[in-house]
mmCIF file of C-alpha atoms in Angstrom:
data_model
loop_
_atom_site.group_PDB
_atom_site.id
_atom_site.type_symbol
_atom_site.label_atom_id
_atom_site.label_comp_id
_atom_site.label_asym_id
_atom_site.label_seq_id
_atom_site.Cartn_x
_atom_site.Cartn_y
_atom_site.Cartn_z
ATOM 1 C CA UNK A 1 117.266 36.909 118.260
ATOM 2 C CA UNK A 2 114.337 35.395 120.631
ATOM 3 C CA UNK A 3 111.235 35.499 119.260
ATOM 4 C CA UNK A 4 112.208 36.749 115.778
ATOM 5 C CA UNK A 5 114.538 34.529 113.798
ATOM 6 C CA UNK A 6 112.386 31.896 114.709
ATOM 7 C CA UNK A 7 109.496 33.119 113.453
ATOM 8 C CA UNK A 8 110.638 33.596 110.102
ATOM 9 C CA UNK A 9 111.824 30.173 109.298
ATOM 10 C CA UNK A 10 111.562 29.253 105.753
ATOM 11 C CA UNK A 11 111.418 25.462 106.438
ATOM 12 C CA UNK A 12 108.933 25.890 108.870
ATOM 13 C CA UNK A 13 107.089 28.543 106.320
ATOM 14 C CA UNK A 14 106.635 25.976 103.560
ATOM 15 C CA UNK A 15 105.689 22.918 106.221
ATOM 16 C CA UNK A 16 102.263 25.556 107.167
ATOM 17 C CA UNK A 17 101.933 26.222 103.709
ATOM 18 C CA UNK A 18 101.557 22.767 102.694
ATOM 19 C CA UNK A 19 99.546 22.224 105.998
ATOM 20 C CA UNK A 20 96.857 24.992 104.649
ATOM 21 C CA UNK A 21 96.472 23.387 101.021
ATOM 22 C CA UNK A 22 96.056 20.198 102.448
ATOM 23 C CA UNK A 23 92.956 20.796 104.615
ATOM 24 C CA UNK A 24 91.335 23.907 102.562
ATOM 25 C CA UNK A 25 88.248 22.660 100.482
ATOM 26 C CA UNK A 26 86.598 25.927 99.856
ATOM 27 C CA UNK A 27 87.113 29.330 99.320
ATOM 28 C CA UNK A 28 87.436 31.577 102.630
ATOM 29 C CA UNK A 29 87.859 35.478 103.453
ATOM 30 C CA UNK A 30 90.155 35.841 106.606
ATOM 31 C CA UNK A 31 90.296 39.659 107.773
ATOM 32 C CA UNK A 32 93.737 40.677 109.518
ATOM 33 C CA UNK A 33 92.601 43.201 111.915
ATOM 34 C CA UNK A 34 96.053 44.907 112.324
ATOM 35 C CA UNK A 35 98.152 47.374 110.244
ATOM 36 C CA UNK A 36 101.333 45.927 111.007
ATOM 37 C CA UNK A 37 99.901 42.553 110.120
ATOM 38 C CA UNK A 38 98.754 43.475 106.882
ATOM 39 C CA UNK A 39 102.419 44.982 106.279
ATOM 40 C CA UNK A 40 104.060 41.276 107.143
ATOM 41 C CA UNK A 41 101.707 39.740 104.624
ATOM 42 C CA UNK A 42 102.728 42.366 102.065
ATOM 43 C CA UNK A 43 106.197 42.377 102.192
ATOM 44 C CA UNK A 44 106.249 39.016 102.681
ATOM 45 C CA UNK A 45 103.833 38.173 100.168
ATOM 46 C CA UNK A 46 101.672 35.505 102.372
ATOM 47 C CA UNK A 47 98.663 36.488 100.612
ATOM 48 C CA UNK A 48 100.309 35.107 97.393
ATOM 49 C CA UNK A 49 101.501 31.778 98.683
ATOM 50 C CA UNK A 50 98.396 30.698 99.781
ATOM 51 C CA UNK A 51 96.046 28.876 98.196
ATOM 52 C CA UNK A 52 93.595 29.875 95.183
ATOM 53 C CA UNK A 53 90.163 31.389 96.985
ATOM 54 C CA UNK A 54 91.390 32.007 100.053
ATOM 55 C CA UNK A 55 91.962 35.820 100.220
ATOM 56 C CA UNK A 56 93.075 38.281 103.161
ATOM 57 C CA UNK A 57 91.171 41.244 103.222
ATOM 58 C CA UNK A 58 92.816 44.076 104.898
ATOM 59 C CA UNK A 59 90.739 46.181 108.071
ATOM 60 C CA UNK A 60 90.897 48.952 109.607
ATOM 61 C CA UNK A 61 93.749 48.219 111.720
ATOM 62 C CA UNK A 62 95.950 51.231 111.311
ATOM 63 C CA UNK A 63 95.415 53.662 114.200
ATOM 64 C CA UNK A 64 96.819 57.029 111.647
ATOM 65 C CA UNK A 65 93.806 55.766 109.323
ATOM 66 C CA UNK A 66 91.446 55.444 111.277
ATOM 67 C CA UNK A 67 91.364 59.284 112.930
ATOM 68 C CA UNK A 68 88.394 61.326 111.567
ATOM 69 C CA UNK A 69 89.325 64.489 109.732
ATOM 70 C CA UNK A 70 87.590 66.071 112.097
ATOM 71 C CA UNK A 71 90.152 65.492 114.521
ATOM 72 C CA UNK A 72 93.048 66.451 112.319
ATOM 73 C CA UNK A 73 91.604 69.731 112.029
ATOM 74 C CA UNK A 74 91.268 70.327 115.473
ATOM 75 C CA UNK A 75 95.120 69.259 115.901
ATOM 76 C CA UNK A 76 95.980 71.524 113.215
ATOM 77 C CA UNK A 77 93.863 74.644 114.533
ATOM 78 C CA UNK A 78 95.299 73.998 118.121
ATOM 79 C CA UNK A 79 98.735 73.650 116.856
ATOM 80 C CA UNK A 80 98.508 77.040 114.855
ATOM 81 C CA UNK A 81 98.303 78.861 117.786
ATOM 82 C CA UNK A 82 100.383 81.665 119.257
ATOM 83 C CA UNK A 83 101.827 79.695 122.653
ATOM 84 C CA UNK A 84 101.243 76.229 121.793
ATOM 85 C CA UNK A 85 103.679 73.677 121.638
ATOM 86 C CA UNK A 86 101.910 70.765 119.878
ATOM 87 C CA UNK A 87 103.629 66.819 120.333
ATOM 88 C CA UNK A 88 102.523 64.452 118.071
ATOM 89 C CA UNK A 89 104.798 61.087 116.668
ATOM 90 C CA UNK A 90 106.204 61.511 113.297
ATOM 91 C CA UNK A 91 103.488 59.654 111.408
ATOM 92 C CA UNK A 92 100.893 62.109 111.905
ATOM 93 C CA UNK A 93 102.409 64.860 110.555
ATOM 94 C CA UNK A 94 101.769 64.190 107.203
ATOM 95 C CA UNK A 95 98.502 62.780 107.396
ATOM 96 C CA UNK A 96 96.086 65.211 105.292
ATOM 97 C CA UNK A 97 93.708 67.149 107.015
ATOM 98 C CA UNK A 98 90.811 69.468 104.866
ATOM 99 C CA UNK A 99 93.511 71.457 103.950
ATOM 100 C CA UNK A 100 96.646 71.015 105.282
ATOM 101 C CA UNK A 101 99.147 69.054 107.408
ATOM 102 C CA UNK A 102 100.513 69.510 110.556
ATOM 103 C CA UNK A 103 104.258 70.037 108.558
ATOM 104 C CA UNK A 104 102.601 73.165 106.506
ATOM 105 C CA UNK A 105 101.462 74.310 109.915
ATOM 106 C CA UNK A 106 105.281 73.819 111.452
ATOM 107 C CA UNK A 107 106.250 75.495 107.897
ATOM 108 C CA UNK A 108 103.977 78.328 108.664
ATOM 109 C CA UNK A 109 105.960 79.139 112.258
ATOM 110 C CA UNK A 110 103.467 76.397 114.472
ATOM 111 C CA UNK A 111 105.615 74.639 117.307
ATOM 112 C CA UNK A 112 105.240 71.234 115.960
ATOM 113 C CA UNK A 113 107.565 68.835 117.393
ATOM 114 C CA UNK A 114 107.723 65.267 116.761
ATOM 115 C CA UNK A 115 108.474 63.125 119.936
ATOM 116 C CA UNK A 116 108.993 59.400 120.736
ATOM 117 C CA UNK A 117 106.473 58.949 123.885
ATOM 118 C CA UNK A 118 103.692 60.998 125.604
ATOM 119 C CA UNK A 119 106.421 61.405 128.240
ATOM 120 C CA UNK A 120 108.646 63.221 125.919
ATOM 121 C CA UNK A 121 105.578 65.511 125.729
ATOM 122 C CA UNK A 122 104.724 66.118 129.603
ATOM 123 C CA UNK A 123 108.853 66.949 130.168
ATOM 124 C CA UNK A 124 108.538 69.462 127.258
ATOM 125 C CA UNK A 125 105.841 70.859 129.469
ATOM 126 C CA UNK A 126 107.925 70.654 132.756
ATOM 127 C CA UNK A 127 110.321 72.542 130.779
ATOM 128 C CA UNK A 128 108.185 75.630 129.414
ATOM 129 C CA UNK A 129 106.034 76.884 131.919
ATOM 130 C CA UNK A 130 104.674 79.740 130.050
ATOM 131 C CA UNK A 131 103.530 76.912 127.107
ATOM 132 C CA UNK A 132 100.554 75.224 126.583
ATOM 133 C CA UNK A 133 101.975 71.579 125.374
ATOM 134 C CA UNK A 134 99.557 69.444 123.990
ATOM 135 C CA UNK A 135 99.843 65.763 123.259
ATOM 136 C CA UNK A 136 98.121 64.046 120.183
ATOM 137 C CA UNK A 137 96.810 60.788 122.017
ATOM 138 C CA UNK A 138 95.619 58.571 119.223
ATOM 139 C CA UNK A 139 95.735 54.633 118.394
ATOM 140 C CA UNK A 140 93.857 51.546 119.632
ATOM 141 C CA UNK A 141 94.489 50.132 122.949
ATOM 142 C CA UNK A 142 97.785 49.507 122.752
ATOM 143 C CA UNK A 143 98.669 53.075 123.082
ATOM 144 C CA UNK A 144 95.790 54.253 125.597
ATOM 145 C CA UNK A 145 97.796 53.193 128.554
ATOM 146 C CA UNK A 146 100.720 55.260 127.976
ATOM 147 C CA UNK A 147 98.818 58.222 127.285
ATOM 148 C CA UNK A 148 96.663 57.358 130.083
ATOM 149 C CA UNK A 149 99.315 56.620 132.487
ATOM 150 C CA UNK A 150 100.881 60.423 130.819
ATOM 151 C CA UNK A 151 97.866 62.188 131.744
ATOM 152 C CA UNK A 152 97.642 60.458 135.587
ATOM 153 C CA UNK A 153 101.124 61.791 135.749
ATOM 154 C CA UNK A 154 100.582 65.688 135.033
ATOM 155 C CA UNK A 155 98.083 65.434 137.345
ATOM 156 C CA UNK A 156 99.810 63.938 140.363
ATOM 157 C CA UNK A 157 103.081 66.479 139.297
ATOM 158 C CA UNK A 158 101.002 69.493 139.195
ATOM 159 C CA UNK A 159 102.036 70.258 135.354
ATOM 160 C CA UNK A 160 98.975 72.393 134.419
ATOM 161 C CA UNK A 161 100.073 72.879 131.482
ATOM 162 C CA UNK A 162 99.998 69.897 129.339
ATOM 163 C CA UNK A 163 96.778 68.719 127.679
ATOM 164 C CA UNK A 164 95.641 65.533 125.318
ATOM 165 C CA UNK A 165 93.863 65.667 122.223
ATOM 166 C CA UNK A 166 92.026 62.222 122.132
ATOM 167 C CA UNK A 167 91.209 60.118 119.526
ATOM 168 C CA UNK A 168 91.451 56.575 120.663
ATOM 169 C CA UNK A 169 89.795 53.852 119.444
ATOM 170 C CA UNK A 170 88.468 50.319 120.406
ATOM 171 C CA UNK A 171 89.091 46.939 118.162
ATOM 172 C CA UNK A 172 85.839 44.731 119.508
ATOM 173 C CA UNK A 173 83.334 47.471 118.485
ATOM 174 C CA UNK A 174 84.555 47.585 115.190
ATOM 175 C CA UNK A 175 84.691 44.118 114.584
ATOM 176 C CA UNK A 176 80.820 44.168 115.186
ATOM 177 C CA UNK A 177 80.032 47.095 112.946
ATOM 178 C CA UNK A 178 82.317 45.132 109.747
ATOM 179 C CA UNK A 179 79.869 42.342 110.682
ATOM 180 C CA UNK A 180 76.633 44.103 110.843
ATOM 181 C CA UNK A 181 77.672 45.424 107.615
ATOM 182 C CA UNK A 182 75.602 44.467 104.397
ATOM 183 C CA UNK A 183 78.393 44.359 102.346
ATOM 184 C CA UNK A 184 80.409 42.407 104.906
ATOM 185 C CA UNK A 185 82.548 39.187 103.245
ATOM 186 C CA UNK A 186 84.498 38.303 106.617
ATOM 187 C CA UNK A 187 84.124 34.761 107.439
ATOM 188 C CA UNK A 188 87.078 35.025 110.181
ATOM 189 C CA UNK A 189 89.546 37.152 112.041
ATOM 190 C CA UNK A 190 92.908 37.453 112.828
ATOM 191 C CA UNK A 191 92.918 39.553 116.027
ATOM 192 C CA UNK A 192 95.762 41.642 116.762
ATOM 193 C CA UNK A 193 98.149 40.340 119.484
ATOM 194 C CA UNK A 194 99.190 43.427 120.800
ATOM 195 C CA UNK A 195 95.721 44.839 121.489
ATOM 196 C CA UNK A 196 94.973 41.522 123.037
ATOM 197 C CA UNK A 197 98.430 41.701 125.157
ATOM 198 C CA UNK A 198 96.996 45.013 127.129
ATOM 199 C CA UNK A 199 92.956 43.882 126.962
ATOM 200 C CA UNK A 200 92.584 40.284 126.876
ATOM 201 C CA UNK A 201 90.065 38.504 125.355
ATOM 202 C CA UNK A 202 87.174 38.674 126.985
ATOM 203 C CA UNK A 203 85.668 40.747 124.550
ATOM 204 C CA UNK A 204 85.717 37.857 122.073
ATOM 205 C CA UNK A 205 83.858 35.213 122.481
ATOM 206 C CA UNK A 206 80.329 37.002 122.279
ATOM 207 C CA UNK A 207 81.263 38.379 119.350
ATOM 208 C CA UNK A 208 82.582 34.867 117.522
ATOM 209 C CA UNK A 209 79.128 33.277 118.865
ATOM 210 C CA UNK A 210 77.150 36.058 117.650
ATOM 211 C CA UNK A 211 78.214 36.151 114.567
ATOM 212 C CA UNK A 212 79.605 32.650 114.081
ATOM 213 C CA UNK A 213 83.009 33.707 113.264
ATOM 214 C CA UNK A 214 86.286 31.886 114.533
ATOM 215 C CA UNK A 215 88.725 34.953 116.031
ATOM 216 C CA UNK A 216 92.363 33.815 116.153
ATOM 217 C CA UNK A 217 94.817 35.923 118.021
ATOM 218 C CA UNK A 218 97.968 36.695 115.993
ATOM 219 C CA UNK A 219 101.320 37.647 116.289
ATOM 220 C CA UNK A 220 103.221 39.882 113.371
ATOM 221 C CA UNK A 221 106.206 37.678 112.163
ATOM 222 C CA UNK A 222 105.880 35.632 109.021
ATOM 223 C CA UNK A 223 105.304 32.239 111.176
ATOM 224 C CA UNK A 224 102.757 33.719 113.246
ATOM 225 C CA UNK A 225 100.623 34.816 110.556
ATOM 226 C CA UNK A 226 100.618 31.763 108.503
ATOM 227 C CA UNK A 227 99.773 29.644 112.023
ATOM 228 C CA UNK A 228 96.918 32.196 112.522
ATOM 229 C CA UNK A 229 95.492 31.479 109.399
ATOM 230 C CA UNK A 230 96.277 27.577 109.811
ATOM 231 C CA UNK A 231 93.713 27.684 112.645
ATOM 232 C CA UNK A 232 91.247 29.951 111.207
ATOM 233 C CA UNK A 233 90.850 27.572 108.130
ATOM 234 C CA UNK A 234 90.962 24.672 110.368
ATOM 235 C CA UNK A 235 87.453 26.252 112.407
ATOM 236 C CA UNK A 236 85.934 27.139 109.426
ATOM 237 C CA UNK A 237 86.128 23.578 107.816
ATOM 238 C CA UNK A 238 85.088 22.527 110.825
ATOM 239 C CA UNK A 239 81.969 24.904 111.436
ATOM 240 C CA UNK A 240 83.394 26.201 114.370
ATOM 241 C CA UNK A 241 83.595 29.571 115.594
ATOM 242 C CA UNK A 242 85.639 29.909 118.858
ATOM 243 C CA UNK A 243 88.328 32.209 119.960
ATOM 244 C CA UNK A 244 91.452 30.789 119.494
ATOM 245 C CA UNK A 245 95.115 32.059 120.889
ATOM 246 C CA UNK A 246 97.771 32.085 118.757
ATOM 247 C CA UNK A 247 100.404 34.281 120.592
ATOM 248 C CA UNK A 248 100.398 32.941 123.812
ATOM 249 C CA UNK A 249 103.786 33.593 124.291
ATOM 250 C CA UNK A 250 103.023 37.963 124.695
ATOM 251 C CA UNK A 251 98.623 36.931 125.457
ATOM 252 C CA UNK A 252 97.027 36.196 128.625
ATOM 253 C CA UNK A 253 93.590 35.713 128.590
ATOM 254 C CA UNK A 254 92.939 38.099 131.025
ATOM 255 C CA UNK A 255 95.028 40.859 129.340
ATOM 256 C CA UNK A 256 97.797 43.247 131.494
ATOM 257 C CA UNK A 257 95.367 44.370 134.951
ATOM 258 C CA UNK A 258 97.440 47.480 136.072
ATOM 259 C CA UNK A 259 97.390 48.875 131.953
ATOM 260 C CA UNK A 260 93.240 48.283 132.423
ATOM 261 C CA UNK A 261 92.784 49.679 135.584
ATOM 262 C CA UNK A 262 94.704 53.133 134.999
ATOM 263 C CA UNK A 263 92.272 52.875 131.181
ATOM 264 C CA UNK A 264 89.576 52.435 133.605
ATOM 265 C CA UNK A 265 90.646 55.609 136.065
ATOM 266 C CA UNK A 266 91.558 57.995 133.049
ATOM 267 C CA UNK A 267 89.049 57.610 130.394
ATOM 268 C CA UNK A 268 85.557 56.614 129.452
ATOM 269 C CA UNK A 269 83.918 54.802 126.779
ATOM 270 C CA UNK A 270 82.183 56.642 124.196
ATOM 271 C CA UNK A 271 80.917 56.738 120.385
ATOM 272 C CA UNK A 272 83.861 57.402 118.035
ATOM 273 C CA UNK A 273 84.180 58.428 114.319
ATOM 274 C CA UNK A 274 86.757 56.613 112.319
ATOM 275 C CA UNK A 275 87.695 58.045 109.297
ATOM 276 C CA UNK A 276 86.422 57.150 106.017
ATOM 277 C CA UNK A 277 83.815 54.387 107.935
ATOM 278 C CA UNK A 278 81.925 56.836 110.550
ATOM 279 C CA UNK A 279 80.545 56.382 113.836
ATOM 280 C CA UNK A 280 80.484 53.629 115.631
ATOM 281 C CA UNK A 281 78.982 53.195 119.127
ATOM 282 C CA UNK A 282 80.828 52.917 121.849
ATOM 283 C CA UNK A 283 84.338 52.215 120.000
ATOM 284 C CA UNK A 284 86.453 54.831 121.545
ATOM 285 C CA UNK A 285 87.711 56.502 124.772
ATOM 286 C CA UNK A 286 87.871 60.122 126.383
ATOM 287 C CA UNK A 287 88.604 61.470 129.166
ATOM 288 C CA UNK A 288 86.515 61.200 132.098
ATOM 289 C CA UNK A 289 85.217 63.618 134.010
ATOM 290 C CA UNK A 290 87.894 63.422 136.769
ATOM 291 C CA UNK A 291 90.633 64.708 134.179
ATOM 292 C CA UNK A 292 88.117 66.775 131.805
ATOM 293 C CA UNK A 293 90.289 69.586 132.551
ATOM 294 C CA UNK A 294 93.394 68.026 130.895
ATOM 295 C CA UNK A 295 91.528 67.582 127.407
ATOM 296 C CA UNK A 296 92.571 70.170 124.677
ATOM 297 C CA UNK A 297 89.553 69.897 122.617
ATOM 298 C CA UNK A 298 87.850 71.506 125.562
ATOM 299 C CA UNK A 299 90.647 73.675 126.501
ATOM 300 C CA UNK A 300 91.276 74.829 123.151
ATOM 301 C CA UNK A 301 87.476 74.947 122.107
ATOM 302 C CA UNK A 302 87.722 73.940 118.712
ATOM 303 C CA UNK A 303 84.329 73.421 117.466
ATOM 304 C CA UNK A 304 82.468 74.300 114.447
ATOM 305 C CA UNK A 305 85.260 73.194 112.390
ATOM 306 C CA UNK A 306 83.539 71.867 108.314
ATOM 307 C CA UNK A 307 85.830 69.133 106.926
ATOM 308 C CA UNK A 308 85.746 68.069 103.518
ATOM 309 C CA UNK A 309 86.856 64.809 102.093
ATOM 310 C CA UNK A 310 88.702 64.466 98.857
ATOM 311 C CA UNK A 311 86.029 63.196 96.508
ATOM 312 C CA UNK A 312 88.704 60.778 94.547
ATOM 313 C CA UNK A 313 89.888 59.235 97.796
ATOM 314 C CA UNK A 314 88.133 55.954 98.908
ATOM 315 C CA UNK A 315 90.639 55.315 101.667
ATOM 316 C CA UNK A 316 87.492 54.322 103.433
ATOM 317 C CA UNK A 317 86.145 51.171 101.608
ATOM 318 C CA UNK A 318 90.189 50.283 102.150
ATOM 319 C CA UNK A 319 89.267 50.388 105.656
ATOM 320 C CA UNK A 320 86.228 48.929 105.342
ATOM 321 C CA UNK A 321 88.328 45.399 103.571
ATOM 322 C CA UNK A 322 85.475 46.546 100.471
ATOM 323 C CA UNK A 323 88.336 47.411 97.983
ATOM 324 C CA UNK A 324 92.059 46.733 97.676
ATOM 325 C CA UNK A 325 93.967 49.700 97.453
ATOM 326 C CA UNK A 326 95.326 49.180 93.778
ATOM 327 C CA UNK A 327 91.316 49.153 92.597
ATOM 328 C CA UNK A 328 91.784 52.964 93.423
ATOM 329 C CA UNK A 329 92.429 54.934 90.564
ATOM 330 C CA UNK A 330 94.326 57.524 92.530
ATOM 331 C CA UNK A 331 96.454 54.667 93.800
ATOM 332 C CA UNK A 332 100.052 55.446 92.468
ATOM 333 C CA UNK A 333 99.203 58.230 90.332
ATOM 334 C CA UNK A 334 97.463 61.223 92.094
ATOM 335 C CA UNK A 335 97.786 59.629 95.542
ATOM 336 C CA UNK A 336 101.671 58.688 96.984
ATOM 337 C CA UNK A 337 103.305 58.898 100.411
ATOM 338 C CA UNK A 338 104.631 62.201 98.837
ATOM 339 C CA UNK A 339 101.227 63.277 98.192
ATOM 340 C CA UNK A 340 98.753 61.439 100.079
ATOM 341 C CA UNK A 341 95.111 61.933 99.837
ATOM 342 C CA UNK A 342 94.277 59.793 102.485
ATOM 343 C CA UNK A 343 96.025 58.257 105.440
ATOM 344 C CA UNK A 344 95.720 54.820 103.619
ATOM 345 C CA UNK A 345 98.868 56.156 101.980
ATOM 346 C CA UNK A 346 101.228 57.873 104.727
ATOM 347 C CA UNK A 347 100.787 55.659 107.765
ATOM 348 C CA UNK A 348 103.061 52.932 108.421
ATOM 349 C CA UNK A 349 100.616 50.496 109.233
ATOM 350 C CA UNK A 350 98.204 51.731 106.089
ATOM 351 C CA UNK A 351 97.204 49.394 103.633
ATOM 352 C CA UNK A 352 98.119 51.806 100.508
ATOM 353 C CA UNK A 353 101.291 52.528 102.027
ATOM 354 C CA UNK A 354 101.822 48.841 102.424
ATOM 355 C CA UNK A 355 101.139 48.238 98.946
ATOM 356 C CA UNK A 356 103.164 51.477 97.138
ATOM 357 C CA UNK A 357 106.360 50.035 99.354
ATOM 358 C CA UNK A 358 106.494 46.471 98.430
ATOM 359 C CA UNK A 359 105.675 47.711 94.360
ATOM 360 C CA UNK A 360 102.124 46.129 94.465
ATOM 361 C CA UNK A 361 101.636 49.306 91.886
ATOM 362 C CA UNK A 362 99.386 47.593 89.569
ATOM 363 C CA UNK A 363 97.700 44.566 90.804
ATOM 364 C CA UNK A 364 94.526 43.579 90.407
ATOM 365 C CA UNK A 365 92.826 41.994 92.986
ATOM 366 C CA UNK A 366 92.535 38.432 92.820
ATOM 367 C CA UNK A 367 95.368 37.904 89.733
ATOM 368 C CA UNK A 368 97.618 35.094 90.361
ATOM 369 C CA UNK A 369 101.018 36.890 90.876
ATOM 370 C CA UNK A 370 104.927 35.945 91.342
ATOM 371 C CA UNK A 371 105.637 36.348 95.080
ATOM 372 C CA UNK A 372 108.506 35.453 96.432
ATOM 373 C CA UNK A 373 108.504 32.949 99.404
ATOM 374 C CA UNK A 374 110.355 34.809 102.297
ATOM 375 C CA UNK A 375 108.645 33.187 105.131
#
């Protein structure tokens, strides 16, 4: 298949392998930015074929993870009520909120339904009139434009009665805030290709310059990892700190101009929690003003809602790349996918659901381990 066997040669595996020993002198801490990166490496166990020192610490690339509890809650008060029909995909419905899920509220009679675009959503609300249908917008900006494009369409349809609950999120702003951090180890990035694809990478280069980090733009098969960290290392033992793409096969430089101008028409930066981190200026989107009406938080109303963290869960130093997820001691035991305390552990693109998959159970960090060489 084009574009995927290809990128999971073993041949070609080993010859970047060999390539990365051969010009890494020190140790180095590459950050994948992306959840479904992080999976690759997992399951494919890149981060055990590589050489001693240099480690991959894990961000906060998983869009699931990254929505505050506060959010949750308002998705599950809106979907507990009397009239609503609320749309979400199937990874958010187990995601913990203070509480409760969004499955105990379908258990408890809610109109949860789990759907497989934002478009499945507005036709649900072509199709019942007399329903509120709400849409649970969240993810990074590769899902904005659909939702945005969703929203553009009610409007121009005259479908009054479909409504998105935002929580959307921006990758450059939180690139800067793991930087500013005191605690921050990251000496380069491996930007996600698919944010990238829709937004370009203009955003970029300030960032590597301010903070002398080389950014590398990465695909998600085995190959496209291992090239992405080929060029990281070869900036850093360089001294170099550029931007750097490595998909340029789905990455234009300028990004996709129709998904940015409908981003541009339907929402409007703003500050945005992210779960388990906190708030970080200017790293998320709303609605704007023009479409204000269409926003269920404001529909709905749902304020003064009190959210309270589990106290064992430290889903957000995961998040943060401060601790791997088997350093948690509710990792495996008091926290599963069954049982999550945090949504580290449900989300497909979470870190501790990455790890509890591919039997990681009871690693510790930095152990030499037997992986075996699928790339």
């Amino acid at each position: 298949m084009k574009y995927l066997e290809e990128f999971r040669n073993p041949e070609v595996g080993r010859r970047l392998l060999d390539e990365i020993r051969t010009m890494v002198t020190r140790p180095w801490s590459i950050m994948e930015v992306c959840g479904g990166q992080t999976h690759t490496i997992i399951r494919h166990g890149i981060d055990q074929l590589l050489p001693p020192g240099v480690e991959l610490i894990h961000g906060p690339g998983c869009p699931v993870c990254v929505t505050p509890l506060e959010v949750i809650d308002k998705a599950l008060a809106i979907a507990a009520r009397p009239g609503v029909i609320f749309c979400s995909f199937g990874d958010m419905l187990r995601v913990p909120g203070t509480d409760r899920d969004l499955f105990r509220v379908r258990s408890e009679g809610g109109d949860v339904r789990v759907v497989y675009s934002p478009l499945d959503a507005l036709a649900i609300a072509r199709d019942n009139p007399d329903r509120e249908v709400v849409f649970f917008g969240i993810g990074f900006e590769t899902t904005a434009p659909p939702n945005a494009m969703t929203v553009y369409q009610a409007r121009r349809l005259g479908i009054r009665n479909f409504s998105l609950l935002v929580s959307h999120v921006r990758v450059p702003p939180a690139i800067e805030a793991i930087m500013r951090s005191p605690d921050c180890r990251v000496q380069g990035f491996l930007a996600a290709g698919h944010v990238c694809s829709v937004m370009g990478v203009d955003e970029y280069p300030d960032l590597a310059e301010r903070y002398r980090v080389p950014i590398v733009v990465t695909g998600f098969e085995p190959l496209d990892i291992l090239e992405g960290i080929r060029r990281t290392i070869h900036q850093l033992e360089r001294g170099e700190h550029t931007v750097d793409n490595a998909y340029a096969r789905a990455v234009r430089a300028e990004g996709n101009p129709a998904a940015k101008a409908m981003l541009a028409d339907v929402f409007e930066v703003t500050d945005r929690a992210w779960r388990g981190i906190g708030v970080i200026p200017d790293s998320g989107w709303r609605l704007s003003a023009r479409y204000r009406d269409q926003d269920a938080e404001y529909r709905f109303d749902v304020t003064g809602i009190a959210t309270l963290e589990p106290a064992e869960c430290r889903s957000g130093e995961v998040l943060q790349g401060l601790l791997k997820p088997n350093e948690c001691a509710a990792f495996g035991t008091t926290c599963t996918p069954r049982n999550p305390l945090g949504a580290t552990m449900v989300s497909s693109e979470g870190a501790c659901a990455a790890y509890y998959l591919y039997r990681r159970l009871d690693a510790v960090a930095g152990a030499p381990q037997e992986a075996t060489p699928v790339v």
